GROMACS .gro file of C-alpha atoms in nm:
model
  283
    1MET     CA    1   9.118  10.594  11.747
    2ASN     CA    2   9.083  10.860  11.982
    3ILE     CA    3   8.779  11.049  12.109
    4PHE     CA    4   8.822  11.349  11.910
    5GLU     CA    5   8.857  11.128  11.587
    6LEU     CA    6   8.508  10.947  11.658
    7TYR     CA    7   8.334  11.269  11.709
    8ASP     CA    8   8.480  11.424  11.386
    9LEU     CA    9   8.378  11.118  11.211
   10ALA     CA   10   8.031  11.133  11.318
   11ASP     CA   11   8.005  11.496  11.246
   12TRP     CA   12   8.150  11.418  10.903
   13TYR     CA   13   7.891  11.127  10.826
   14LYS     CA   14   7.612  11.357  10.986
   15SER     CA   15   7.685  11.640  10.741
   16TYR     CA   16   7.629  11.408  10.434
   17LEU     CA   17   7.355  11.142  10.576
   18LYS     CA   18   7.051  11.357  10.472
   19ARG     CA   19   7.157  11.413  10.113
   20LEU     CA   20   7.317  11.084  10.102
   21ARG     CA   21   7.002  10.894  10.200
   22ALA     CA   22   6.795  11.095   9.954
   23ALA     CA   23   7.028  11.026   9.665
   24TYR     CA   24   7.016  10.646   9.706
   25ALA     CA   25   6.632  10.683   9.779
   26ASP     CA   26   6.564  10.850   9.432
   27LEU     CA   27   6.767  10.591   9.257
   28GLN     CA   28   6.586  10.293   9.450
   29ASN     CA   29   6.243  10.437   9.372
   30ALA     CA   30   6.307  10.410   9.000
   31THR     CA   31   6.449  10.058   9.034
   32ASN     CA   32   6.173   9.952   9.265
   33ASN     CA   33   5.926  10.052   8.995
   34ASN     CA   34   6.118   9.869   8.736
   35ALA     CA   35   6.099   9.564   8.941
   36ASN     CA   36   5.753   9.565   9.027
   37GLN     CA   37   5.561   9.744   8.749
   38PRO     CA   38   5.515   9.654   8.369
   39THR     CA   39   5.603  10.009   8.295
   40LYS     CA   40   5.951  10.091   8.311
   41VAL     CA   41   6.102  10.439   8.408
   42PRO     CA   42   6.460  10.560   8.314
   43ILE     CA   43   6.725  10.536   8.579
   44GLU     CA   44   6.999  10.730   8.400
   45GLY     CA   45   6.900  11.050   8.588
   46PRO     CA   46   6.879  10.961   8.972
   47LEU     CA   47   7.191  10.713   8.898
   48SER     CA   48   7.401  11.006   8.752
   49ALA     CA   49   7.293  11.250   9.041
   50LEU     CA   50   7.383  10.981   9.302
   51VAL     CA   51   7.730  10.881   9.119
   52GLN     CA   52   7.809  11.293   9.112
   53PHE     CA   53   7.739  11.316   9.484
   54LEU     CA   54   7.915  11.023   9.595
   55ASN     CA   55   8.223  11.157   9.396
   56GLN     CA   56   8.209  11.491   9.546
   57MET     CA   57   8.231  11.364   9.919
   58ASP     CA   58   8.553  11.453  10.071
   59MET     CA   59   8.684  11.113  10.185
   60GLY     CA   60   9.070  11.265  10.196
   61GLN     CA   61   8.985  11.428  10.515
   62LEU     CA   62   8.943  11.100  10.686
   63SER     CA   63   9.221  10.929  10.869
   64LEU     CA   64   9.316  10.563  10.835
   65GLN     CA   65   9.135  10.480  11.148
   66GLN     CA   66   8.800  10.659  11.068
   67LEU     CA   67   8.801  10.476  10.711
   68GLU     CA   68   8.871  10.151  10.887
   69LEU     CA   69   8.549  10.209  11.132
   70LEU     CA   70   8.345  10.293  10.833
   71ARG     CA   71   8.459   9.949  10.693
   72HIS     CA   72   8.371   9.785  11.021
   73LEU     CA   73   8.010   9.948  11.008
   74LYS     CA   74   8.002   9.809  10.650
   75VAL     CA   75   7.939  10.119  10.502
   76LEU     CA   76   8.283  10.216  10.341
   77HIS     CA   77   8.170  10.066   9.995
   78LEU     CA   78   7.858  10.285   9.992
   79VAL     CA   79   8.026  10.637  10.019
   80GLY     CA   80   8.265  10.850   9.815
   81PRO     CA   81   8.426  10.741   9.497
   82GLU     CA   82   8.419  10.365   9.602
   83GLY     CA   83   8.055  10.417   9.658
   84ALA     CA   84   8.005  10.534   9.300
   85ARG     CA   85   8.197  10.266   9.151
   86TRP     CA   86   7.985  10.013   9.363
   87ILE     CA   87   7.653  10.164   9.260
   88GLU     CA   88   7.740  10.158   8.903
   89SER     CA   89   7.865   9.791   8.907
   90VAL     CA   90   7.534   9.736   9.079
   91VAL     CA   91   7.302   9.903   8.828
   92ARG     CA   92   7.483   9.762   8.518
   93VAL     CA   93   7.285   9.429   8.586
   94GLU     CA   94   6.968   9.629   8.639
   95ALA     CA   95   6.809   9.541   8.291
   96TYR     CA   96   6.907   9.175   8.336
   97ASP     CA   97   6.778   9.147   8.715
   98PRO     CA   98   6.590   9.458   8.831
   99ALA     CA   99   6.442   9.288   9.160
  100THR     CA  100   6.813   9.178   9.267
  101THR     CA  101   6.938   9.521   9.172
  102ASN     CA  102   6.630   9.689   9.365
  103GLN     CA  103   6.719   9.444   9.696
  104ASN     CA  104   7.066   9.543   9.684
  105LEU     CA  105   6.990   9.906   9.681
  106SER     CA  106   6.735   9.847   9.956
  107ASP     CA  107   7.017   9.668  10.167
  108GLY     CA  108   7.253   9.964  10.094
  109ILE     CA  109   6.999  10.220  10.227
  110ALA     CA  110   6.927   9.992  10.536
  111THR     CA  111   7.311   9.983  10.602
  112ILE     CA  112   7.357  10.345  10.556
  113ASN     CA  113   7.094  10.434  10.803
  114ALA     CA  114   7.210  10.195  11.060
  115ALA     CA  115   7.563  10.346  11.030
  116GLY     CA  116   7.436  10.679  11.074
  117GLU     CA  117   7.223  10.593  11.376
  118LYS     CA  118   7.522  10.428  11.561
  119LEU     CA  119   7.784  10.720  11.469
  120ILE     CA  120   7.504  10.973  11.591
  121ASN     CA  121   7.476  10.768  11.914
  122TYR     CA  122   7.844  10.754  11.974
  123ALA     CA  123   7.852  11.157  11.941
  124ALA     CA  124   7.553  11.184  12.181
  125ALA     CA  125   7.717  10.954  12.430
  126ILE     CA  126   8.036  11.172  12.421
  127ASP     CA  127   7.836  11.461  12.491
  128GLN     CA  128   7.651  11.316  12.776
  129LEU     CA  129   7.961  11.220  12.930
  130ASP     CA  130   8.085  11.575  12.910
  131LEU     CA  131   8.395  11.430  12.729
  132HIS     CA  132   8.545  11.715  12.539
  133PRO     CA  133   8.799  11.575  12.311
  134GLU     CA  134   9.141  11.757  12.279
  135GLN     CA  135   9.259  11.820  11.931
  136VAL     CA  136   9.635  11.889  11.880
  137GLU     CA  137   9.655  12.274  11.833
  138GLU     CA  138   9.886  12.329  11.509
  139SER     CA  139  10.098  12.634  11.506
  140ASP     CA  140  10.073  12.843  11.212
  141GLY     CA  141  10.229  12.682  10.902
  142ARG     CA  142  10.236  12.342  11.062
  143ILE     CA  143  10.045  12.017  10.948
  144THR     CA  144   9.980  11.691  11.143
  145VAL     CA  145  10.110  11.398  10.986
  146ARG     CA  146  10.011  11.037  11.100
  147ILE     CA  147  10.201  10.744  11.047
  148GLY     CA  148  10.075  10.384  11.080
  149PHE     CA  149  10.293  10.080  11.113
  150ARG     CA  150  10.090   9.767  10.980
  151SER     CA  151  10.159   9.415  10.832
  152ASP     CA  152  10.545   9.373  10.797
  153ALA     CA  153  10.606   9.711  10.950
  154SER     CA  154  10.381   9.660  11.232
  155ILE     CA  155  10.559   9.715  11.587
  156ARG     CA  156  10.544   9.373  11.782
  157ASN     CA  157  10.788   9.448  12.056
  158ILE     CA  158  11.020   9.686  12.207
  159LYS     CA  159  11.311   9.600  11.958
  160ASP     CA  160  11.073   9.663  11.650
  161TRP     CA  161  11.001   9.997  11.820
  162LYS     CA  162  11.336  10.094  11.844
  163THR     CA  163  11.419   9.977  11.495
  164SER     CA  164  11.160  10.196  11.354
  165ALA     CA  165  11.199  10.475  11.550
  166ASP     CA  166  11.565  10.498  11.434
  167ASP     CA  167  11.441  10.452  11.063
  168TRP     CA  168  11.203  10.749  11.121
  169TYR     CA  169  11.455  10.967  11.254
  170GLN     CA  170  11.681  10.903  10.957
  171ILE     CA  171  11.395  10.961  10.727
  172VAL     CA  172  11.261  11.295  10.903
  173ARG     CA  173  11.623  11.387  10.943
  174GLY     CA  174  11.729  11.361  10.574
  175LEU     CA  175  11.387  11.537  10.465
  176ALA     CA  176  11.423  11.829  10.716
  177LEU     CA  177  11.780  11.900  10.612
  178THR     CA  178  11.683  11.876  10.265
  179SER     CA  179  11.409  12.141  10.318
  180GLY     CA  180  11.644  12.354  10.515
  181GLN     CA  181  11.520  12.272  10.870
  182ALA     CA  182  11.648  12.132  11.169
  183PRO     CA  183  11.531  11.759  11.245
  184GLU     CA  184  11.390  11.867  11.583
  185ASP     CA  185  11.158  12.097  11.380
  186ALA     CA  186  10.946  11.765  11.350
  187LYS     CA  187  10.744  11.735  11.667
  188VAL     CA  188  10.619  11.393  11.801
  189VAL     CA  189  10.299  11.511  11.946
  190GLY     CA  190  10.142  11.181  12.010
  191ALA     CA  191  10.121  10.807  11.961
  192GLU     CA  192   9.813  10.575  11.987
  193THR     CA  193   9.754  10.187  11.960
  194GLY     CA  194   9.615  10.031  11.643
  195SER     CA  195   9.950   9.875  11.504
  196ILE     CA  196  10.089  10.185  11.668
  197ILE     CA  197  10.014  10.543  11.528
  198LEU     CA  198  10.279  10.778  11.560
  199VAL     CA  199  10.156  11.159  11.529
  200LEU     CA  200  10.396  11.405  11.407
  201SER     CA  201  10.375  11.790  11.363
  202VAL     CA  202  10.548  11.916  11.090
  203THR     CA  203  10.616  12.232  10.857
  204TYR     CA  204  10.425  12.254  10.542
  205GLY     CA  205  10.739  12.202  10.342
  206LEU     CA  206  10.837  11.878  10.523
  207SER     CA  207  10.475  11.750  10.480
  208ARG     CA  208  10.480  11.805  10.124
  209LEU     CA  209  10.815  11.619  10.106
  210LEU     CA  210  10.661  11.333  10.284
  211ALA     CA  211  10.365  11.324  10.068
  212THR     CA  212  10.545  11.327   9.748
  213ILE     CA  213  10.745  11.015   9.838
  214ALA     CA  214  10.442  10.831   9.967
  215LYS     CA  215  10.232  10.907   9.665
  216HIS     CA  216  10.526  10.750   9.428
  217ILE     CA  217  10.566  10.469   9.680
  218THR     CA  218  10.181  10.367   9.649
  219SER     CA  219  10.191  10.413   9.256
  220THR     CA  220  10.481  10.187   9.224
  221ALA     CA  221  10.352   9.951   9.466
  222LYS     CA  222  10.054   9.897   9.262
  223GLU     CA  223  10.265   9.883   8.936
  224VAL     CA  224  10.500   9.622   9.052
  225LEU     CA  225  10.209   9.420   9.205
  226SER     CA  226  10.010   9.428   8.885
  227LEU     CA  227  10.330   9.282   8.702
  228GLN     CA  228  10.393   9.013   8.979
  229ILE     CA  229  10.026   8.913   8.923
  230ALA     CA  230  10.067   8.879   8.547
  231LEU     CA  231  10.384   8.689   8.617
  232GLU     CA  232  10.210   8.438   8.844
  233ASP     CA  233   9.922   8.404   8.613
  234LEU     CA  234  10.157   8.314   8.296
  235ARG     CA  235  10.329   8.064   8.556
  236GLN     CA  236   9.980   7.903   8.671
  237LYS     CA  237   9.895   7.866   8.304
  238LYS     CA  238  10.245   7.692   8.248
  239ILE     CA  239  10.332   7.931   7.957
  240LEU     CA  240  10.592   8.118   8.133
  241THR     CA  241  10.948   8.109   8.004
  242LYS     CA  242  11.269   8.189   8.140
  243THR     CA  243  11.280   8.470   7.879
  244MET     CA  244  10.943   8.598   7.972
  245GLU     CA  245  11.050   8.608   8.358
  246ALA     CA  246  11.367   8.795   8.316
  247GLU     CA  247  11.148   9.048   8.113
  248PHE     CA  248  10.913   9.068   8.429
  249GLU     CA  249  11.185   9.105   8.646
  250ARG     CA  250  11.349   9.386   8.437
  251LEU     CA  251  11.017   9.596   8.404
  252GLN     CA  252  10.984   9.563   8.779
  253SER     CA  253  11.344   9.700   8.859
  254GLU     CA  254  11.257   9.967   8.584
  255ALA     CA  255  10.941  10.064   8.775
  256ARG     CA  256  11.121  10.105   9.093
  257ALA     CA  257  11.436  10.291   8.936
  258GLY     CA  258  11.181  10.532   8.759
  259ALA     CA  259  10.990  10.609   9.074
  260GLN     CA  260  11.331  10.687   9.270
  261LYS     CA  261  11.417  10.914   8.977
  262ARG     CA  262  11.076  11.075   8.962
  263VAL     CA  263  11.086  11.125   9.341
  264GLU     CA  264  11.421  11.296   9.321
  265GLU     CA  265  11.316  11.505   9.042
  266GLN     CA  266  11.022  11.636   9.221
  267ILE     CA  267  11.223  11.687   9.555
  268ALA     CA  268  11.469  11.880   9.326
  269ALA     CA  269  11.185  12.111   9.189
  270MET     CA  270  11.058  12.165   9.551
  271VAL     CA  271  11.391  12.247   9.716
  272PRO     CA  272  11.611  12.482   9.593
  273ALA     CA  273  11.966  12.372   9.484
  274PRO     CA  274  12.231  12.469   9.758
  275GLN     CA  275  12.451  12.628   9.491
  276MET     CA  276  12.162  12.827   9.368
  277THR     CA  277  12.094  12.964   9.707
  278GLU     CA  278  12.451  13.056   9.740
  279LYS     CA  279  12.457  13.257   9.432
  280LYS     CA  280  12.145  13.451   9.530
  281ALA     CA  281  12.312  13.511   9.858
  282MET     CA  282  12.598  13.684   9.703
  283HIS     CA  283  12.412  13.921   9.482
   0.00000   0.00000   0.00000
């Protein structure tokens, strides 16, 4: 993660911190009462307000590295939609064990405060050192795309680097030509460590194509993974037959083929067909 991203994350967190802390505190006041007083108070109001606030946090503007730092600070599960799911799961047991719920909330608020203090100190140190983070200046109509290589796709040596570079050349070249652009329109504007992060500056049209493909790859991967988990579960229970296994293989193949078809259909809708362009040019 570069200095700019760290500074930007501190700014982002600080913009939410006061309201985040207050929303958690309102709910914790109710759970604290229910844990220690004979007269119980309803928690639906502060719970609903907190969940609504968490769901409205803009997690989409954070990079993978910024999210990873929030995870390192042990605060990622307390913010955004993930935080909303966590707090709802915690409060579900409130009627059965108010004391534990209250303690979980107290610990969560302490973690939120600790993360805020560290991030604010990071930003202050950058200011004191008079480091002025440089951000890539984007031209009109261009978008920065960050590509991370991790796990099986990670780059371990110069051979992996060359292979990945060749692969991404073919990917970007194909998408650029599909959207009527030259391959060199996609600019490499930076690279960082962290399983190698390639930073590209691309046009809006090319970024939409990349996002469309990534979206379907992710959803298909989840679908195939859930099928594989179900298959393994049946195998562990020793009730998996060859017919059932073949059916699971068929479903996985259909999921992959369906994803490819959906990607092709969406790209076709986004990019005018060559023959249509030619016909319009003749009129």
